[in-house]
Coordinates of C-alpha atoms in Angstrom, one line a residue:
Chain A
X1 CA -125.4 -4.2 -27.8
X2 CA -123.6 -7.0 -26.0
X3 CA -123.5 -10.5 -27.3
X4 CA -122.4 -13.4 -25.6
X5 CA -121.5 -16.4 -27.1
X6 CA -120.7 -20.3 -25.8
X7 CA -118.2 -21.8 -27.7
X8 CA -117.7 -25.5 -27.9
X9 CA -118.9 -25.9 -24.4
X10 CA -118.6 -29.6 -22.9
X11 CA -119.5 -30.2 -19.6
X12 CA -119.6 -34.0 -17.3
X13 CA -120.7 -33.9 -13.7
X14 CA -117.6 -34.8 -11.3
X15 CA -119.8 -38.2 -10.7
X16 CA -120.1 -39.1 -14.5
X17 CA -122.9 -38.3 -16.6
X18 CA -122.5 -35.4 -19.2
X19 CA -124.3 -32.4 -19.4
X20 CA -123.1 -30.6 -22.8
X21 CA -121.5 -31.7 -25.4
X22 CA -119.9 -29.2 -27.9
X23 CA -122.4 -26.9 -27.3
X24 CA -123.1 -23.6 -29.0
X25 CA -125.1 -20.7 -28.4
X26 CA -125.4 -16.9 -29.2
X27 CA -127.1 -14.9 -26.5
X28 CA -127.4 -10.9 -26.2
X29 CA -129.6 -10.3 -29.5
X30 CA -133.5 -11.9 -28.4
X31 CA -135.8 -13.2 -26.0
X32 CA -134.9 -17.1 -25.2
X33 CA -136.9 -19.5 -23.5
X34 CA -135.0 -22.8 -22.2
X35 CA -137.1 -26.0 -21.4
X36 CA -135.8 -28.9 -20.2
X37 CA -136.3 -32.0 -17.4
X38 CA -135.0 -32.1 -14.4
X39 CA -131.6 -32.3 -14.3
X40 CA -130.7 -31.9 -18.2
X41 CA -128.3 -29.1 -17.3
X42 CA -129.9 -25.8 -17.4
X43 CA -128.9 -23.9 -14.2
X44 CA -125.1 -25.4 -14.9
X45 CA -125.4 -23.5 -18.5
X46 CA -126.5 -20.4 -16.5
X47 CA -123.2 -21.2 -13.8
X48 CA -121.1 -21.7 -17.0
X49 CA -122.2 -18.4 -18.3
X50 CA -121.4 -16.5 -15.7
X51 CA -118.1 -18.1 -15.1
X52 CA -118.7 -19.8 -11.5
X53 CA -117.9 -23.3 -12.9
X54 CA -115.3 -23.8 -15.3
X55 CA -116.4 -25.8 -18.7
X56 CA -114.3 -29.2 -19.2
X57 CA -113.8 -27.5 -23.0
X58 CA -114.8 -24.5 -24.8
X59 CA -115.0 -21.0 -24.4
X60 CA -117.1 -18.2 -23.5
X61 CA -116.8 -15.1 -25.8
X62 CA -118.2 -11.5 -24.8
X63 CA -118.1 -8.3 -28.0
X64 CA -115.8 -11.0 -29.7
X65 CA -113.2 -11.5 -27.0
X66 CA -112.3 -14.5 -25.1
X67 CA -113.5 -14.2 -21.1
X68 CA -110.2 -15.8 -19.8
X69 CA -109.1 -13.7 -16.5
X70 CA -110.6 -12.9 -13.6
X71 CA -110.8 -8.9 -14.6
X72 CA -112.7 -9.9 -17.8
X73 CA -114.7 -11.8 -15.6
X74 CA -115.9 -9.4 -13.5
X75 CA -117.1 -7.0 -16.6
X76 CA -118.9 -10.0 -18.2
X77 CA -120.8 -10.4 -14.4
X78 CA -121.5 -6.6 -14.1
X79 CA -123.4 -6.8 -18.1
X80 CA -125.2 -10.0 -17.6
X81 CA -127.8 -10.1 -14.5
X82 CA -128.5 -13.7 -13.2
X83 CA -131.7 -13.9 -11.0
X84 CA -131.3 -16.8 -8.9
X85 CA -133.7 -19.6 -8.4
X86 CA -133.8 -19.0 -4.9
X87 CA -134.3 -15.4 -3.9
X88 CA -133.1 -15.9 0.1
X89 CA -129.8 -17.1 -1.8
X90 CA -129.6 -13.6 -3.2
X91 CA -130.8 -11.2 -0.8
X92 CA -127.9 -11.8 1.9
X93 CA -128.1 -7.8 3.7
X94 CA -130.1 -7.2 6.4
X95 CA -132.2 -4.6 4.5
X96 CA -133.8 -4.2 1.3
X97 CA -131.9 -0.6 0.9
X98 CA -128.6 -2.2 1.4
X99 CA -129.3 -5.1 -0.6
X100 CA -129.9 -3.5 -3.4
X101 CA -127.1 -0.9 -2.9
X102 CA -124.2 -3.5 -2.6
X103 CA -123.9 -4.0 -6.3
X104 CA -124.0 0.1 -7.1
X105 CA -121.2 0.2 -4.2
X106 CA -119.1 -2.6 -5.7
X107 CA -119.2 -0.9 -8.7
X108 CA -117.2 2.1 -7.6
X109 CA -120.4 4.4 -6.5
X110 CA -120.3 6.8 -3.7
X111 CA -123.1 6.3 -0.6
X112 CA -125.5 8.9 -1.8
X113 CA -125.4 7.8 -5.6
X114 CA -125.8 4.0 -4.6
X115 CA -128.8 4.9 -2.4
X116 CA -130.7 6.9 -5.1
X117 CA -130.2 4.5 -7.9
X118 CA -131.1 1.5 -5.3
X119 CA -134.6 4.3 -4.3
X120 CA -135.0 5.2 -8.3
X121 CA -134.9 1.4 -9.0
X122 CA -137.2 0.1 -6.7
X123 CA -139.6 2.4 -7.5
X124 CA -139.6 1.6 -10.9
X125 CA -140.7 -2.0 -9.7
X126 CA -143.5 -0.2 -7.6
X127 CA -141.2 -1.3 -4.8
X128 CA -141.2 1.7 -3.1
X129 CA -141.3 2.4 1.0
X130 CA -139.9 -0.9 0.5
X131 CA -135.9 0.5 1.5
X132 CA -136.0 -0.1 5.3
X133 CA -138.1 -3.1 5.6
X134 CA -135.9 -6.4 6.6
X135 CA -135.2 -8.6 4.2
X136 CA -136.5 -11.5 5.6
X137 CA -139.5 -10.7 6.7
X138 CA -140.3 -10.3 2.8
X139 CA -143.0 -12.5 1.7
X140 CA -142.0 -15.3 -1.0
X141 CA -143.0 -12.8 -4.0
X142 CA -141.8 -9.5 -2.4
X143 CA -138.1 -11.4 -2.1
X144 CA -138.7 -12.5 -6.0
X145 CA -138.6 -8.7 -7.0
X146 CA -136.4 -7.3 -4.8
X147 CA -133.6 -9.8 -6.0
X148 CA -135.0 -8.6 -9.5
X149 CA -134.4 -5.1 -8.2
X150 CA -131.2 -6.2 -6.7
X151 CA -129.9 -7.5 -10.4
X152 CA -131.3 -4.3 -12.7
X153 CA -129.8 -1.3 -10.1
X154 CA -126.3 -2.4 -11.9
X155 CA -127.8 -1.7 -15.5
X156 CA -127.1 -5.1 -17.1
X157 CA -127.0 -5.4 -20.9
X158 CA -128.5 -9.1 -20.8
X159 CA -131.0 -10.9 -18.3
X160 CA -130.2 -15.1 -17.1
X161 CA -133.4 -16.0 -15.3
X162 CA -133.5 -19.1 -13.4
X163 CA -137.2 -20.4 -12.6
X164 CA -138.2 -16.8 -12.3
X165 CA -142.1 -17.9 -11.2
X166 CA -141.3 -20.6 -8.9
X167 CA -143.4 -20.4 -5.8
X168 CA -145.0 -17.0 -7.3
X169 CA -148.8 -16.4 -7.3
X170 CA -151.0 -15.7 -9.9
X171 CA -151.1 -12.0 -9.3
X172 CA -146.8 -11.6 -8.5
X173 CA -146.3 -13.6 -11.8
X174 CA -148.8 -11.2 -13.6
X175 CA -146.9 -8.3 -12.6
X176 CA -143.2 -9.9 -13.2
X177 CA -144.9 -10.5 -16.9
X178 CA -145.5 -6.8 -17.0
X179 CA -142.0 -5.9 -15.7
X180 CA -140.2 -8.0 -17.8
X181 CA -142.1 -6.7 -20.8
X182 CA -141.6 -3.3 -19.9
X183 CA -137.8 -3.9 -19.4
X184 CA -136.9 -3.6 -23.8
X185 CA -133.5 -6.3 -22.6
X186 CA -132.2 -9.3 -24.2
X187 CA -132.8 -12.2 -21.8
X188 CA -132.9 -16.3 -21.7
X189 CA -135.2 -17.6 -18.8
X190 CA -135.3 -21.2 -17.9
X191 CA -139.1 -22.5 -16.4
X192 CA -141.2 -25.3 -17.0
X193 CA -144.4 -22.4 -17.1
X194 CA -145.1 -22.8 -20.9
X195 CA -147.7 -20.0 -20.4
X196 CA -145.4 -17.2 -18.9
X197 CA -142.4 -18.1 -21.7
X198 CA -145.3 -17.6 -24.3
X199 CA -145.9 -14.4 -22.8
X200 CA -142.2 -13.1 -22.5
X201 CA -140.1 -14.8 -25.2
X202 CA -139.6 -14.5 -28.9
X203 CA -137.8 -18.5 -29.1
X204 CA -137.9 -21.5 -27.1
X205 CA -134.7 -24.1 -26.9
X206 CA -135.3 -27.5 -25.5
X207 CA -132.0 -28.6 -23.7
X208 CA -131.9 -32.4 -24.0
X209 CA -129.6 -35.0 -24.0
X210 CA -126.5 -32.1 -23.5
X211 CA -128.0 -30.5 -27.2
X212 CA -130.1 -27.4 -27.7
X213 CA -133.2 -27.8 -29.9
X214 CA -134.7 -24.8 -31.4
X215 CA -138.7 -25.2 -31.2
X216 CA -139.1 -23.3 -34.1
X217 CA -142.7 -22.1 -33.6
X218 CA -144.6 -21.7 -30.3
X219 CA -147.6 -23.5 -30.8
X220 CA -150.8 -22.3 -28.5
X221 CA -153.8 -23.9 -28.9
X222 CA -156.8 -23.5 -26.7
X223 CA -158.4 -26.4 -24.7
X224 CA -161.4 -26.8 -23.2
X225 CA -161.5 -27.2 -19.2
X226 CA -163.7 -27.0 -16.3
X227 CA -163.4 -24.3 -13.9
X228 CA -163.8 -26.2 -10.1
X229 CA -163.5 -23.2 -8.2
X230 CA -165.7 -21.2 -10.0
X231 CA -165.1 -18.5 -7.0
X232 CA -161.9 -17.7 -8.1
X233 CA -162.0 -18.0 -12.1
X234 CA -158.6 -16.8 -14.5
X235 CA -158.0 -15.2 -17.0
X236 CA -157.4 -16.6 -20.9
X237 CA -156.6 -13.2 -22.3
X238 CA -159.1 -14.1 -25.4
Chain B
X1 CA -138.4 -17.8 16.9
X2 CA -138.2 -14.0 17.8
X3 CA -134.6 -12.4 18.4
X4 CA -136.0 -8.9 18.4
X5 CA -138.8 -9.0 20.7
X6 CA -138.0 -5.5 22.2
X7 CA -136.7 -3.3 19.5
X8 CA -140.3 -2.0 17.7
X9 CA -141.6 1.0 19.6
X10 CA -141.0 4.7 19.3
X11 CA -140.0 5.5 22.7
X12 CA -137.1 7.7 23.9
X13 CA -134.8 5.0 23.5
X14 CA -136.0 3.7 20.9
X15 CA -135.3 6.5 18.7
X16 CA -132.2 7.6 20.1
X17 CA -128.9 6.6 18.1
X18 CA -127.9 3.1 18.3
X19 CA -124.0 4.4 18.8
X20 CA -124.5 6.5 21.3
X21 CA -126.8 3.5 22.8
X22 CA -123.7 1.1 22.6
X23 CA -121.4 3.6 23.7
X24 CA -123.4 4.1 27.0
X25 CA -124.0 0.6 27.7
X26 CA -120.8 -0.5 27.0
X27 CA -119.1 1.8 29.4
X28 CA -122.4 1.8 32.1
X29 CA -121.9 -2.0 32.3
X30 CA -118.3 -1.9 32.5
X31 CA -118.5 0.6 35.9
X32 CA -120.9 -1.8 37.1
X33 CA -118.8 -4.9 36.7
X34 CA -115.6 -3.2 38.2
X35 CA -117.8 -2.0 41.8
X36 CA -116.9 -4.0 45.1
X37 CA -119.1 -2.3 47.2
X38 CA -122.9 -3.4 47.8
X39 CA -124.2 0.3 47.6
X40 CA -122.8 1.2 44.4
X41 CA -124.6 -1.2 42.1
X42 CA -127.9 -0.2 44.4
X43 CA -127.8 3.4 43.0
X44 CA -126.6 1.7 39.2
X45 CA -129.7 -0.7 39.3
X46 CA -131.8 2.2 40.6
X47 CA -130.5 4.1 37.3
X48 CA -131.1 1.3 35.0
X49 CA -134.4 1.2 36.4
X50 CA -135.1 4.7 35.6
X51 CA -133.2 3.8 31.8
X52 CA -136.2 1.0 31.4
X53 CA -139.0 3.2 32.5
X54 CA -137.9 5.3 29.5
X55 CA -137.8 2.7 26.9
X56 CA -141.6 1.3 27.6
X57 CA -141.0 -2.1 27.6
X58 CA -144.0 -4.3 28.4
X59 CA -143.3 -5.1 31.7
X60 CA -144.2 -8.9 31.6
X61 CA -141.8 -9.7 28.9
X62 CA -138.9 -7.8 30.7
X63 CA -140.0 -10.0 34.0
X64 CA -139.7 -12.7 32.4
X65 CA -135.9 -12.0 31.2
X66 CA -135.1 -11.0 34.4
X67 CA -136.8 -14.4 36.1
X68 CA -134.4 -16.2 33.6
X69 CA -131.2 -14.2 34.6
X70 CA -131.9 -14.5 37.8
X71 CA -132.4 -18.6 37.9
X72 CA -128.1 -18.3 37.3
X73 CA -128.2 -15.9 40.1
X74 CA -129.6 -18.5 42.7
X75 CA -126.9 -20.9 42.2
X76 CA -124.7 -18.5 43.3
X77 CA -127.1 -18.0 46.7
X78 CA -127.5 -21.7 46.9
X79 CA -122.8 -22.1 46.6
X80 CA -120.9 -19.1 47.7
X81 CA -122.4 -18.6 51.3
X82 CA -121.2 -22.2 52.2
X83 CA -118.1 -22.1 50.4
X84 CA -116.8 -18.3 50.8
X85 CA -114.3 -18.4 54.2
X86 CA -114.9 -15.8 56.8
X87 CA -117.0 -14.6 59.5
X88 CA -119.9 -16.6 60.5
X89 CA -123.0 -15.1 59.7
X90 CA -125.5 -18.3 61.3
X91 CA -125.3 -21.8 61.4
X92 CA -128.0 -24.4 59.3
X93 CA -127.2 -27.4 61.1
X94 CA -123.9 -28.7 59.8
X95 CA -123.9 -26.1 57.6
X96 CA -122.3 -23.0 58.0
X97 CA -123.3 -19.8 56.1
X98 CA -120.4 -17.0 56.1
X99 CA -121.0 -13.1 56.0
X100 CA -118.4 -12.6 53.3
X101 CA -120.2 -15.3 51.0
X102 CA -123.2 -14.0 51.5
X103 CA -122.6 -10.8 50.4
X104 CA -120.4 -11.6 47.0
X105 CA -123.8 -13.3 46.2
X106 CA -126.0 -10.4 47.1
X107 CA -123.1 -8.1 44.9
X108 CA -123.2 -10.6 41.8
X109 CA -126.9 -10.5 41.9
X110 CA -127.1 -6.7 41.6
X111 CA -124.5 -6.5 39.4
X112 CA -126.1 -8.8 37.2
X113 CA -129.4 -7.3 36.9
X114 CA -128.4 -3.7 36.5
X115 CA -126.3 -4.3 34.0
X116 CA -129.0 -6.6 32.1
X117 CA -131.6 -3.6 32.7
X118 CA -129.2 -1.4 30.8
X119 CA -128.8 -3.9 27.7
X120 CA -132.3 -4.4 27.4
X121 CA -133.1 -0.6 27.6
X122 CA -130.1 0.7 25.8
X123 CA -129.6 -2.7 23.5
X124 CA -132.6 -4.3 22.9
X125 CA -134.5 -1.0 21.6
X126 CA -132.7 -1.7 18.6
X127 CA -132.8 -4.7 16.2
X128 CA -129.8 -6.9 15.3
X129 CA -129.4 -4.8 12.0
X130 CA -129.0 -1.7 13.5
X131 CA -126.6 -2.7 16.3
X132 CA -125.1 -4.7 13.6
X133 CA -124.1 -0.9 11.4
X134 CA -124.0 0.7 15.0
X135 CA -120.7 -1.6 15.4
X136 CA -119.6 -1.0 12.0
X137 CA -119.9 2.8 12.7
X138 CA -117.5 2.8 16.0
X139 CA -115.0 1.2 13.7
X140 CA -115.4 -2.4 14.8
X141 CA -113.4 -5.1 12.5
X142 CA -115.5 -5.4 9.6
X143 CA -115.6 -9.3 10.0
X144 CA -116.6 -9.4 13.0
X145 CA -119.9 -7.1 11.8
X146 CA -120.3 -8.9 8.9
X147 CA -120.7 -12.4 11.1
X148 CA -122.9 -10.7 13.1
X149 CA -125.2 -9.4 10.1
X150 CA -125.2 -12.7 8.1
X151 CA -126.1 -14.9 11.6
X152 CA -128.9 -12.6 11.7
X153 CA -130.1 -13.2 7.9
X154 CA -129.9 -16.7 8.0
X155 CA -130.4 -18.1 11.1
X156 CA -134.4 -18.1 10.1
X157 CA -133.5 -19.7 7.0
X158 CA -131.4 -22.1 8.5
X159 CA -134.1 -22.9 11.5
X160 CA -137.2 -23.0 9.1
X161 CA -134.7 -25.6 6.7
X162 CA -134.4 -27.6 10.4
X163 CA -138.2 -27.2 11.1
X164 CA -139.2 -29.1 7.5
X165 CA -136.9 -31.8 8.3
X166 CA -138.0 -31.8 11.3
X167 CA -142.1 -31.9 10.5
X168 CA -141.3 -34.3 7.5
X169 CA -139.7 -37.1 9.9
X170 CA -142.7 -36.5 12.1
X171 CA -145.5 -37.0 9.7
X172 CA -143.8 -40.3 8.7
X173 CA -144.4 -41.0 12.0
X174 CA -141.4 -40.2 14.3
X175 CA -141.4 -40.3 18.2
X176 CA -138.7 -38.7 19.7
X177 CA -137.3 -41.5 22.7
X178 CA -134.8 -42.6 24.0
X179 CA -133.6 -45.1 21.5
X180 CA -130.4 -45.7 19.1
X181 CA -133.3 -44.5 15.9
X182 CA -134.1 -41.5 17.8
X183 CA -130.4 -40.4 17.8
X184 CA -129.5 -41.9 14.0
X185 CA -132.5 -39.6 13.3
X186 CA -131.5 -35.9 14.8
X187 CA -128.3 -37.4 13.7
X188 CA -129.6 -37.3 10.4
X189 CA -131.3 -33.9 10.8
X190 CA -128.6 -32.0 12.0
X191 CA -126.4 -33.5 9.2
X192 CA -128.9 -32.7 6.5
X193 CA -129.1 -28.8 7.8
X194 CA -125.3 -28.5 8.1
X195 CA -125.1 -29.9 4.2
X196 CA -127.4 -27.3 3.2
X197 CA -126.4 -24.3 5.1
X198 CA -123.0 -24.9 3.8
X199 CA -124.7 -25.1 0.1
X200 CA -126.7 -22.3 1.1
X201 CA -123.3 -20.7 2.0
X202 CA -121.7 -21.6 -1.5
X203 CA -124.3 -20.0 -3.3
X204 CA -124.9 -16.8 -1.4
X205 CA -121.1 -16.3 -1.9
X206 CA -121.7 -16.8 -5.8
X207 CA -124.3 -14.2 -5.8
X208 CA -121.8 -12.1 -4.2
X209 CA -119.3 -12.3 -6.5
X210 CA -122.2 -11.7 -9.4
X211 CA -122.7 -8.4 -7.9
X212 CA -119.3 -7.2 -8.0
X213 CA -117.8 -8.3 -4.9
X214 CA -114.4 -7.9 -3.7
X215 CA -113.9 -8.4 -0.5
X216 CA -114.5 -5.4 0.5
X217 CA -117.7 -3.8 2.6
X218 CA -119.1 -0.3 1.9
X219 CA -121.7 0.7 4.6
X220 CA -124.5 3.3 3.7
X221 CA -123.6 6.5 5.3
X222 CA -125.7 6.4 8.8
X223 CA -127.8 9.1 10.0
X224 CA -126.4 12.2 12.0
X225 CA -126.4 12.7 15.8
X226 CA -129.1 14.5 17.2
X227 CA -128.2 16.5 20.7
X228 CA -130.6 14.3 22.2
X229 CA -128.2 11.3 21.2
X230 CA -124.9 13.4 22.8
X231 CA -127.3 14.4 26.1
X232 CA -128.0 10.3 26.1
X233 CA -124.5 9.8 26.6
X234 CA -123.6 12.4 28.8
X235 CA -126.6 11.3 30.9
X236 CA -125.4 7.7 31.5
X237 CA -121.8 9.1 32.2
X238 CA -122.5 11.1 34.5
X239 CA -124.7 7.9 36.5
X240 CA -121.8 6.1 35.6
X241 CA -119.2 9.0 37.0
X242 CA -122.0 8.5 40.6
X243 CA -121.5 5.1 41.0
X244 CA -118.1 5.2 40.9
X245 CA -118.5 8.0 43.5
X246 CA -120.5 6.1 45.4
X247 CA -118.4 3.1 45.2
X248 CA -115.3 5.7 46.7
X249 CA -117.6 6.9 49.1
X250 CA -118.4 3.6 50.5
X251 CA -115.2 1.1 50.0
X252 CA -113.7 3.9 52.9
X253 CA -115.4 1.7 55.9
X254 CA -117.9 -1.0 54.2
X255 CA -118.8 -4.7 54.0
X256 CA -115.9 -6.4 52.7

């Protein structure tokens, strides 16, 4: 198992106003939520994870040793998959095959072995026939999971997931639910969908004011409300 | 925006090898360009003719193309017969319209559109992707692929970032004119798309790096050559290998 943990992270935008301060957190062992307003910082503690910006203090540790060079780096990015918020960001190859390939091939794996693992993992997404189509001509939900697929062909030890349902419809964000549930991985996802952390995380932090506040039990309750467009009802689950 | 309005179909050229596709053009056109002789791009445009017929392009669309080519071509018809010294072919009142002039016209036009024929049967059957690994394959610097692959990805991204800027000024109300606003304000929207492509840039090279990158590309082994590929080739040498024989046959006593 691989635990990751921020060490006395401080961080201040280059115009001023701080983000962390002395900030600690142990990922790698459950299923986080993180909540937060616009703007309090929660992407950035993503970027600081993943080492592409550099804390003003602190440290990150990975299995108990300091990340400090670049060749450290790169193991910490190959264990922890970071789905970005913006899935055209991500997919950058021409096709969905090669896509998905470029991380298996960066890793040291030979054509054939890259292509099945990129095939075996789409298909596991229900992504399959999928390989030759052009990445962007995806629709806005087909790009969600093929960045997904994109992240879990390199066998990652801990999920980031940044605003995963953004721009996702009912039924795409019902199947990502079932994925993710499926997947048995350690994994902090940011989103302002209450509903879909509920449904995929064992804790919720709230990040405000650069601290972390543990919301120490999820509370659902059930509310009453009117159904406009009857024609097209949803689904409580209960 | 469509940049690939003639690579979906399943015709003869279609399927056939994008390598072998480039490798033809490249060296079809390259006869062509080289000819001096009016005859010899005659028999190279009846060829890529014959080239189009196979790749069953809809005819309008490839009109069209041509139409646009050959709107360059006229100002060549309408400059180098006044200009061009030499032999007088007629007179147009003060004007005077040579033989020699007329002719490099007549040669530049034929040139021109044989060698567009052959792109657009040989070229445009495949999409920018697979000319894009085609290159790659013949060994082409990698960066130069690469440039060619990511222009491809994101110039939609970029032009659909342009078009909401570009709707959102004009359902506040903006009129294009001639007036100092109208320029602040593509001004504006040019800067604004620029800021975010380069953003767009800065994160597409972090999710790079998250997957491992190094600086180094790996291409996906491509598909073997068929002997229809290699008789392809051989095929537009050997047109190629008769225009330059016609070219030889006809430079001996000929037009210029």
């Amino acid at each position: 198992m691989t635990t990751v943990l921020l060490d006395d992270i401080s961080f201040s935008h280059p115009d001023g106003g701080q983000l962390f301060h002395h900030l600690h957190l142990a990922i790698g062992s459950e299923r986080v939520g993180f909540i937060g307003p616009n703007g309090s910082g929660k992407t950035t503690l993503f970027h600081i994870i993943m080492g592409l910006i550099k804390p003003d203090c602190g440290r990150v540790v990975m299995d108990d040793k300091v990340v400090a060079d670049s060749k450290a780096w790169r193991q910490l990015r190959r264990q922890i998959g970071f789905l970005f918020q913006d899935a055209d960001d991500q997919l950058f190859s021409p096709t969905v095959l090669e896509d998905v390939a470029f991380g298996p091939l960066n890793m040291g794996c030979d054509g054939p072995t890259a292509k099945s693992k990129a095939i075996a993992t789409l298909n596991s997404l229900g992504l399959a026939d999928f390989d030759n189509r052009i990445t962007h001509k995806l629709s806005g939900g087909e790009k969600k999971l093929v960045a997904l697929a994109t992240i879990l062909v390199m066998e990652p030890d801990i999920l980031l997931l940044d605003e995963p349902t953004n721009n996702l419809d009912p039924a795409t964000r019902e199947r990502l639910v079932a994925i993710l549930a499926k997947l048995n991985l350690p994994m902090v996802i940011i989103s302002h969908d209450f509903d879909f952390l509920a449904k995929t995380t064992d804790v919720i932090y709230s990040l405000e004011h650069g601290h972390l506040h543990k919301s120490e039990s999820i509370h659902l309750h059930t509310h009453p409300h009117a159904h406009v467009y009857g024609d097209h009802p949803h689904d409580h689950g209960g | 925006m469509n940049l690939e309005c003639f690579s979906s179909g399943s015709s003869l050229m279609h399927r056939a090898d994008v390598r072998c596709k480039i490798i033809s053009a490249f060296f079809f056109s390259l006869v062509v360009a080289l000819c001096h002789t009016l005859f010899a791009p005659v028999f190279a445009l009846l060829i890529a003719s014959v080239l189009l017929f196979l790749a069953h392009l809809p005819y309008m669309k490839v009109l069209k193309r041509l139409l646009m080519v050959n709107v360059f071509s006229l100002l060549f018809w309408l400059t180098l017969p006044f200009t061009v010294p030499g032999p007088l072919f007629m007179e147009l009142g003060p004007l005077v319209i040579s033989r020699p002039g007329l002719a490099l016209a007549a040669l530049i036009t034929l040139k021109t559109n044989a060698i567009v024929l052959v792109v657009l049967a040989l070229i445009a059957t495949s999409g920018v992707a697979k000319i894009g690994h085609g290159l790659a394959a013949l060994k082409l610097p990698s960066r130069f692929c690469m440039l060619l692959l990511f222009t491809y990805r994101y110039i939609f991204v970029l032009h659909q970032e342009y078009q909401r800027l570009r709707r959102a000024a004009l359902l506040r109300g903006f009129r294009p004119a001639t007036t100092m606003h109208t320029y602040q304000t593509y001004g504006n929207l040019l800067g604004m798309t620029l800021v975010k492509s380069w953003q767009r840039g800065v994160r597409v090279q972090q999710a790079m790096l998250l997957r491992g990158f190094q600086g180094r590309f790996y291409v996906l082994e491509g598909r073997r050559l068929a002997a229809s590929d290699l008789a392809l080739v051989a095929l537009v040498f050997l047109s190629a290998c008769g225009v330059v024989f016609m070219e030889r046959l006809s430079s001996g006593g000929g037009w210029s």
